[in-house]
């Protein structure tokens, strides 16, 4: 059996990085009295769900049917809501899988949980080209050279239209 740490599951960690702040914003938008009740309910619901079905998040089953996928999604959502509730209930914040969430405005520990700077398409293309070059080198393949692009023949322009002039001649009797 392949046992990994939660922090090593990048899909789960990145999903939490997105979902917990969304649930936290939803929770903070509620009135204070409702917020406390909802936070306690979310935390209890998350504890129950993760206790009963947490293994669905740990072990990937390639043959998941629709019902099992729904249970996985619901379990993840309940866990993310529970973490958001714990952030509200626990003053110093919550640390999970290398991520930290808290309610303080300026917190250096929250940095990994906050959105990272945008990556440009040029950066991604450069990284992909470097990976492709490394793969080809390791596989003993020659470097990739794109095929020559032949210019397409110019599209013929439609023949210019001649202006139509209407001439009304008087009738001759």
Coordinates of C-alpha atoms in Angstrom, one line a residue, residues 39-103:
X39 CA -19.0 27.5 12.4
X40 CA -19.8 25.0 15.2
X41 CA -22.1 23.1 12.9
X42 CA -19.6 23.1 10.1
X43 CA -16.8 21.9 12.4
X44 CA -19.0 19.1 13.8
X45 CA -20.1 18.1 10.3
X46 CA -16.5 18.0 9.1
X47 CA -15.4 15.9 12.0
X48 CA -18.1 13.4 11.3
X49 CA -17.6 13.3 7.5
X50 CA -13.8 13.0 7.7
X51 CA -14.1 10.4 10.4
X52 CA -16.5 8.3 8.3
X53 CA -15.3 8.9 4.8
X54 CA -11.8 10.4 5.1
X55 CA -10.3 7.3 3.4
X56 CA -12.1 8.4 0.2
X57 CA -9.8 11.5 0.1
X58 CA -6.6 9.4 0.9
X59 CA -6.9 6.6 -1.6
X60 CA -7.4 7.2 -5.3
X61 CA -9.7 4.7 -7.0
X62 CA -9.5 4.9 -10.8
X63 CA -12.8 3.0 -11.1
X64 CA -14.9 5.5 -9.2
X65 CA -18.5 5.6 -10.4
X66 CA -20.7 8.7 -10.2
X67 CA -22.0 8.0 -6.7
X68 CA -18.6 7.5 -5.3
X69 CA -17.3 10.7 -7.0
X70 CA -20.2 12.6 -5.4
X71 CA -19.3 11.2 -1.9
X72 CA -15.6 12.2 -2.5
X73 CA -16.6 15.7 -3.5
X74 CA -19.0 16.1 -0.5
X75 CA -16.4 14.8 1.9
X76 CA -13.8 17.3 0.6
X77 CA -16.3 20.1 0.7
X78 CA -17.2 19.3 4.3
X79 CA -13.5 19.1 5.2
X80 CA -12.8 22.5 3.6
X81 CA -15.8 24.0 5.4
X82 CA -14.7 22.5 8.7
X83 CA -11.2 24.1 8.3
X84 CA -12.8 27.4 7.6
X85 CA -14.9 27.0 10.7
X86 CA -11.8 26.2 12.8
X87 CA -10.1 29.4 11.5
X88 CA -13.0 31.4 12.9
X89 CA -13.2 29.4 16.2
X90 CA -9.4 29.2 16.8
X91 CA -7.7 32.6 17.2
X92 CA -4.1 31.8 16.1
X93 CA -5.4 30.1 12.9
X94 CA -5.1 26.7 11.4
X95 CA -2.1 24.8 9.9
X96 CA -2.8 21.9 7.5
X97 CA -0.5 20.3 5.0
X98 CA 1.9 23.3 4.9
X99 CA -0.9 25.8 4.5
X100 CA -1.9 28.4 7.2
X101 CA -5.2 30.3 7.4
X102 CA -6.0 32.9 10.1
X103 CA -8.0 36.1 10.5

